[in-house]
Amino acid sequence: MRKKKLNKQQLREKKKIEDKRFMKSLIVRFGILFLLLGLILVFVTYWCDTRYTFRKHALYGKELSFKLICMHHNKLTYHESVEFEYDGGTFYVCSDHCQKAITNNYSEEAFIADTYSEDTVRKCDAIIGLKERGEPNVLYFTNKQNFEKYYKVKEKK
């Protein structure tokens, strides 16, 4: 079977249709490319904020690492904390100002009441959890049992 030969006008129309398809696909591809580049730039630029927000939500009800908190402000930090040794314990802070505050006011800053049992606990020996989902404030517990009991009671409310 032979293919029909197309006249010039039919060839022009066919070429126009092919050009339109090509332009549409080109626009879609560049649109997707720009969208992906924009998302990548947003995540690169705001990576610390994104990670911090994720931690405030995802780590609720889980034991926090000491490296993620400032023991002076009792808050989750954007970056890993700086550790320092004092009076036989390792404390984690976000700045030199916080380190000085703990060393200068050791009896007030280094100890806190257990959230569940109200027993006094040294911050560097405590188990740490988030107070509220999406909030950076932290709580201290003397042991794992108090930690788990507190969050079970919170879940029921």
Coordinates of N, CA and C in Angstrom, one line a residue:
M1 N 0.8 -1.2 0.0 CA 0.0 0.0 0.0 C 0.9 1.2 0.0
R2 N 0.5 2.1 -0.8 CA 1.2 3.4 -0.9 C 0.5 4.4 -0.1
K3 N 1.4 5.3 0.5 CA 0.8 6.4 1.2 C 0.4 7.5 0.3
K4 N -0.6 8.2 0.7 CA -1.1 9.3 -0.2 C -0.1 10.4 -0.1
K5 N 0.2 11.0 -1.2 CA 1.0 12.2 -1.1 C 0.2 13.4 -0.7
L6 N 0.7 14.2 0.2 CA 0.0 15.4 0.6 C 0.4 16.6 -0.2
N7 N -0.6 17.4 -0.4 CA -0.3 18.7 -1.1 C 0.3 19.7 -0.2
K8 N 0.7 20.8 -0.7 CA 1.5 21.8 0.1 C 0.6 22.3 1.3
Q9 N -0.6 22.6 1.1 CA -1.5 23.1 2.1 C -1.7 22.1 3.2
Q10 N -1.8 20.9 2.9 CA -2.0 19.8 3.9 C -0.7 19.7 4.7
L11 N 0.5 19.8 4.0 CA 1.7 19.7 4.7 C 1.9 20.8 5.7
R12 N 1.5 22.1 5.2 CA 1.6 23.2 6.1 C 0.7 23.0 7.4
E13 N -0.5 22.5 7.2 CA -1.4 22.3 8.3 C -0.8 21.2 9.3
K14 N -0.3 20.2 8.7 CA 0.3 19.1 9.5 C 1.5 19.7 10.3
K15 N 2.3 20.5 9.7 CA 3.5 21.1 10.3 C 3.0 22.0 11.4
K16 N 2.0 22.8 11.2 CA 1.4 23.7 12.3 C 1.0 22.9 13.5
I17 N 0.3 21.8 13.3 CA -0.2 21.0 14.4 C 1.0 20.4 15.1
E18 N 2.0 19.9 14.4 CA 3.2 19.3 15.1 C 3.9 20.4 15.9
D19 N 4.0 21.6 15.3 CA 4.6 22.7 16.0 C 3.9 23.1 17.3
K20 N 2.6 23.1 17.2 CA 1.8 23.4 18.4 C 2.0 22.4 19.5
R21 N 2.0 21.1 19.1 CA 2.2 20.0 20.1 C 3.6 20.2 20.7
F22 N 4.6 20.5 19.9 CA 6.0 20.6 20.4 C 6.0 21.8 21.4
M23 N 5.4 22.9 21.0 CA 5.4 24.1 21.9 C 4.7 23.8 23.2
K24 N 3.6 23.1 23.2 CA 2.9 22.8 24.4 C 3.8 21.9 25.3
S25 N 4.4 20.9 24.7 CA 5.2 20.0 25.5 C 6.5 20.8 26.0
L26 N 7.0 21.7 25.2 CA 8.1 22.5 25.7 C 7.7 23.4 26.9
I27 N 6.6 24.0 26.8 CA 6.1 24.9 27.9 C 5.9 24.1 29.1
V28 N 5.3 22.9 29.0 CA 5.0 22.0 30.2 C 6.3 21.6 30.8
R29 N 7.3 21.2 30.0 CA 8.6 20.7 30.5 C 9.3 21.9 31.2
F30 N 9.4 23.0 30.6 CA 10.0 24.2 31.3 C 9.3 24.6 32.5
G31 N 8.0 24.5 32.5 CA 7.2 24.8 33.7 C 7.6 23.9 34.9
I32 N 7.6 22.6 34.6 CA 8.0 21.6 35.6 C 9.4 21.9 36.1
L33 N 10.3 22.2 35.1 CA 11.7 22.5 35.5 C 11.8 23.7 36.4
F34 N 11.1 24.8 36.1 CA 11.1 25.9 37.0 C 10.5 25.7 38.3
L35 N 9.4 24.9 38.4 CA 8.8 24.5 39.6 C 9.8 23.7 40.5
L36 N 10.4 22.8 39.9 CA 11.4 21.9 40.7 C 12.6 22.8 41.2
L37 N 13.1 23.7 40.3 CA 14.2 24.5 40.7 C 13.7 25.4 41.9
G38 N 12.5 26.0 41.8 CA 12.0 26.8 42.8 C 11.9 26.1 44.2
L39 N 11.4 24.8 44.1 CA 11.2 24.0 45.3 C 12.6 23.7 45.9
I40 N 13.6 23.4 45.1 CA 14.9 23.1 45.5 C 15.5 24.3 46.2
L41 N 15.4 25.5 45.6 CA 15.9 26.7 46.2 C 15.2 27.0 47.5
V42 N 14.0 26.8 47.6 CA 13.3 27.0 48.9 C 13.8 26.1 50.0
F43 N 13.9 24.8 49.7 CA 14.4 23.9 50.7 C 15.9 24.2 51.0
V44 N 16.7 24.5 50.1 CA 18.1 24.9 50.4 C 18.2 26.1 51.2
T45 N 17.4 27.1 50.9 CA 17.4 28.4 51.6 C 16.9 28.2 53.0
Y46 N 15.8 27.5 53.2 CA 15.1 27.4 54.4 C 15.2 26.0 55.1
W47 N 16.3 25.3 54.8 CA 16.5 24.0 55.3 C 16.5 23.9 56.8
C48 N 17.1 24.8 57.5 CA 17.1 24.8 59.0 C 15.7 25.0 59.5
D49 N 15.0 26.0 59.0 CA 13.6 26.2 59.4 C 12.7 25.0 59.1
T50 N 12.9 24.4 58.0 CA 12.1 23.2 57.6 C 12.4 22.0 58.6
R51 N 13.7 21.8 58.9 CA 14.1 20.7 59.8 C 13.6 21.0 61.2
Y52 N 13.7 22.3 61.6 CA 13.2 22.7 63.0 C 11.7 22.4 63.1
T53 N 10.9 22.9 62.1 CA 9.5 22.7 62.1 C 9.1 21.2 62.1
F54 N 9.8 20.4 61.3 CA 9.6 19.0 61.3 C 9.9 18.4 62.7
R55 N 10.9 18.8 63.3 CA 11.3 18.2 64.6 C 10.2 18.6 65.7
K56 N 9.7 19.8 65.6 CA 8.7 20.2 66.6 C 7.4 19.4 66.5
H57 N 7.1 18.8 65.3 CA 5.9 18.0 65.2 C 6.2 16.5 65.3
A58 N 7.3 16.1 64.7 CA 7.6 14.6 64.6 C 8.2 14.1 65.9
L59 N 8.8 14.9 66.7 CA 9.5 14.4 68.0 C 8.6 14.5 69.2
Y60 N 7.3 14.9 69.0 CA 6.4 15.0 70.1 C 6.1 13.6 70.6
G61 N 6.2 13.4 71.9 CA 6.0 12.1 72.5 C 7.2 11.2 72.4
K62 N 8.3 11.6 71.9 CA 9.5 10.8 71.8 C 10.6 11.5 72.6
E63 N 11.5 10.6 73.1 CA 12.6 11.1 73.9 C 13.6 12.0 73.0
L64 N 13.9 13.2 73.4 CA 14.8 14.1 72.7 C 16.2 13.8 73.0
S65 N 17.1 14.0 72.0 CA 18.5 14.0 72.3 C 18.9 15.3 73.0
F66 N 19.9 15.2 73.8 CA 20.4 16.4 74.5 C 20.9 17.4 73.5
K67 N 21.5 16.9 72.4 CA 22.1 17.8 71.4 C 21.1 18.7 70.7
L68 N 19.8 18.4 70.9 CA 18.8 19.2 70.2 C 18.1 20.3 71.0
I69 N 18.6 20.5 72.3 CA 17.9 21.4 73.2 C 18.9 22.4 73.8
C70 N 18.4 23.5 74.3 CA 19.2 24.4 75.2 C 18.7 24.3 76.6
M71 N 19.5 23.9 77.5 CA 19.1 23.6 78.9 C 18.9 24.9 79.7
H72 N 19.3 26.0 79.2 CA 19.1 27.3 79.8 C 17.7 27.8 79.5
H73 N 17.3 27.8 78.2 CA 16.0 28.3 77.8 C 15.0 27.2 77.8
N74 N 15.4 25.9 78.0 CA 14.4 24.8 78.0 C 13.6 24.7 76.7
K75 N 14.3 24.9 75.6 CA 13.7 24.9 74.3 C 14.5 24.0 73.3
L76 N 13.8 23.5 72.3 CA 14.4 22.9 71.1 C 15.2 23.9 70.4
T77 N 16.3 23.6 69.8 CA 17.1 24.5 69.1 C 17.1 24.3 67.6
Y78 N 17.5 25.3 66.8 CA 17.6 25.1 65.4 C 18.7 24.2 65.0
H79 N 19.9 24.4 65.6 CA 21.1 23.7 65.3 C 21.5 22.8 66.5
E80 N 22.4 22.0 66.3 CA 22.9 21.2 67.5 C 23.5 22.1 68.5
S81 N 23.3 21.7 69.8 CA 23.7 22.5 70.9 C 25.2 22.2 71.2
V82 N 25.8 23.1 72.0 CA 27.2 23.0 72.4 C 27.2 22.4 73.8
E83 N 28.0 21.4 74.0 CA 28.1 20.7 75.3 C 29.2 21.3 76.1
F84 N 29.0 21.3 77.4 CA 30.1 21.7 78.3 C 29.9 20.9 79.6
E85 N 31.1 20.6 80.2 CA 31.1 19.9 81.5 C 31.1 20.9 82.7
Y86 N 30.3 20.5 83.7 CA 30.2 21.4 84.9 C 29.7 20.5 86.0
D87 N 30.4 20.5 87.1 CA 30.0 19.8 88.3 C 29.6 18.4 88.1
G88 N 30.4 17.7 87.3 CA 30.3 16.3 87.0 C 29.2 15.9 86.0
G89 N 28.6 16.9 85.4 CA 27.5 16.6 84.4 C 27.8 17.3 83.1
T90 N 27.2 16.8 82.0 CA 27.4 17.4 80.7 C 26.1 18.2 80.4
F91 N 26.2 19.5 80.2 CA 25.1 20.3 79.9 C 25.1 20.7 78.4
Y92 N 24.0 21.0 77.8 CA 23.9 21.4 76.4 C 23.2 22.8 76.4
V93 N 23.9 23.7 75.7 CA 23.3 25.0 75.5 C 23.5 25.5 74.1
C94 N 22.8 26.6 73.8 CA 22.9 27.2 72.4 C 23.9 28.2 72.3
S95 N 24.4 28.8 73.4 CA 25.4 29.9 73.2 C 26.2 30.1 74.5
D96 N 27.2 30.9 74.4 CA 28.1 31.2 75.6 C 27.3 31.9 76.7
H97 N 26.3 32.7 76.3 CA 25.5 33.4 77.3 C 24.7 32.4 78.1
C98 N 24.2 31.3 77.5 CA 23.5 30.3 78.2 C 24.4 29.5 79.1
Q99 N 25.6 29.2 78.6 CA 26.6 28.5 79.4 C 27.0 29.3 80.7
K100 N 27.2 30.6 80.5 CA 27.5 31.5 81.7 C 26.3 31.5 82.7
A101 N 25.1 31.5 82.1 CA 23.9 31.6 83.0 C 23.8 30.3 83.9
I102 N 24.1 29.2 83.3 CA 24.1 27.9 84.0 C 25.2 27.8 85.1
T103 N 26.4 28.2 84.7 CA 27.5 28.2 85.6 C 27.4 29.2 86.7
N104 N 26.9 30.4 86.4 CA 26.7 31.4 87.4 C 25.6 31.2 88.4
N105 N 24.5 30.6 87.9 CA 23.3 30.3 88.7 C 23.0 28.8 88.7
Y106 N 24.0 28.0 89.1 CA 23.9 26.6 89.0 C 22.7 26.0 89.7
S107 N 22.5 26.4 91.0 CA 21.5 25.8 91.8 C 20.1 26.1 91.2
E108 N 19.9 27.2 90.5 CA 18.6 27.5 90.0 C 18.4 27.0 88.5
E109 N 19.5 27.0 87.8 CA 19.4 26.7 86.3 C 19.6 25.2 86.0
A110 N 20.4 24.5 86.8 CA 20.7 23.1 86.5 C 19.7 22.1 87.0
F111 N 18.8 22.5 87.9 CA 17.8 21.6 88.5 C 16.4 22.1 88.1
I112 N 15.5 21.1 87.9 CA 14.1 21.4 87.6 C 13.2 20.3 88.1
A113 N 12.0 20.6 88.3 CA 11.0 19.6 88.8 C 10.6 18.7 87.7
D114 N 10.5 17.4 88.0 CA 10.0 16.4 87.0 C 8.5 16.8 86.7
T115 N 8.2 16.8 85.5 CA 6.8 17.3 85.1 C 5.7 16.4 85.6
Y116 N 6.0 15.1 85.7 CA 5.0 14.1 86.2 C 5.0 14.0 87.7
S117 N 6.1 13.7 88.3 CA 6.2 13.4 89.7 C 6.5 14.6 90.6
E118 N 7.0 15.7 90.1 CA 7.4 16.9 90.8 C 8.7 16.7 91.6
D119 N 9.4 15.6 91.4 CA 10.7 15.4 92.0 C 11.7 16.3 91.3
T120 N 12.7 16.7 92.1 CA 13.8 17.5 91.5 C 14.8 16.6 90.8
V121 N 15.1 17.1 89.6 CA 16.0 16.3 88.7 C 17.0 17.3 88.1
R122 N 18.3 16.9 88.0 CA 19.3 17.7 87.3 C 19.1 17.5 85.8
K123 N 19.1 18.6 85.1 CA 18.7 18.6 83.7 C 19.6 17.7 82.9
C124 N 20.9 17.6 83.2 CA 21.8 16.8 82.4 C 21.5 15.3 82.7
D125 N 20.8 14.9 83.7 CA 20.5 13.5 84.0 C 19.1 13.1 83.6
A126 N 18.3 14.1 83.1 CA 16.9 13.9 82.9 C 16.6 13.3 81.5
I127 N 15.4 12.8 81.4 CA 14.8 12.4 80.1 C 14.0 13.6 79.6
I128 N 14.1 13.9 78.3 CA 13.6 15.1 77.8 C 12.5 14.9 76.7
G129 N 11.4 15.6 76.8 CA 10.4 15.5 75.8 C 9.8 16.8 75.5
L130 N 9.0 16.9 74.4 CA 8.4 18.2 74.0 C 7.1 18.4 74.8
K131 N 6.8 19.6 75.2 CA 5.6 19.9 76.0 C 4.4 19.9 75.1
E132 N 4.4 20.4 73.9 CA 3.2 20.5 73.0 C 3.7 20.2 71.6
R133 N 2.9 19.6 70.8 CA 3.2 19.3 69.4 C 3.3 20.7 68.7
G134 N 4.3 20.9 68.0 CA 4.5 22.1 67.2 C 5.1 23.3 68.0
E135 N 5.4 23.1 69.3 CA 6.0 24.1 70.1 C 7.4 23.7 70.5
P136 N 8.3 24.6 70.7 CA 9.7 24.2 71.1 C 10.0 24.0 72.5
N137 N 9.0 24.2 73.4 CA 9.3 24.1 74.9 C 9.5 22.6 75.2
V138 N 10.4 22.3 76.2 CA 10.7 21.0 76.5 C 10.4 20.7 78.0
L139 N 10.2 19.5 78.3 CA 9.9 19.0 79.7 C 11.0 18.0 80.1
Y140 N 11.2 17.9 81.5 CA 12.2 17.0 82.0 C 11.5 16.0 82.9
F141 N 12.0 14.8 82.8 CA 11.5 13.7 83.6 C 12.7 12.9 84.3
T142 N 12.4 12.4 85.5 CA 13.4 11.7 86.2 C 13.7 10.3 85.6
N143 N 12.7 9.7 85.0 CA 12.9 8.3 84.4 C 11.9 8.1 83.3
K144 N 12.2 7.0 82.6 CA 11.4 6.6 81.4 C 9.9 6.4 81.7
Q145 N 9.6 5.8 82.9 CA 8.3 5.5 83.3 C 7.4 6.8 83.4
N146 N 8.0 7.8 84.1 CA 7.3 9.1 84.2 C 7.1 9.7 82.8
F147 N 8.1 9.6 82.0 CA 8.0 10.1 80.6 C 6.8 9.5 79.9
E148 N 6.7 8.2 79.9 CA 5.6 7.4 79.2 C 4.3 7.7 79.8
K149 N 4.2 7.8 81.2 CA 2.9 8.0 81.8 C 2.4 9.4 81.5
Y150 N 3.3 10.4 81.4 CA 2.9 11.8 81.1 C 2.2 11.8 79.7
Y151 N 2.9 11.2 78.7 CA 2.3 11.2 77.4 C 1.1 10.4 77.2
K152 N 0.9 9.3 78.0 CA -0.3 8.5 77.9 C -1.5 9.4 78.5
V153 N -1.2 10.1 79.6 CA -2.3 11.0 80.1 C -2.6 12.1 79.1
K154 N -1.6 12.6 78.4 CA -1.8 13.7 77.4 C -2.6 13.2 76.3
E155 N -2.4 12.0 75.8 CA -3.1 11.4 74.7 C -4.6 11.3 75.0
K156 N -4.9 10.9 76.3 CA -6.3 10.7 76.7 C -7.1 12.0 76.6
K157 N -6.4 13.2 76.8 CA -7.2 14.5 76.9 C -7.6 15.0 75.6

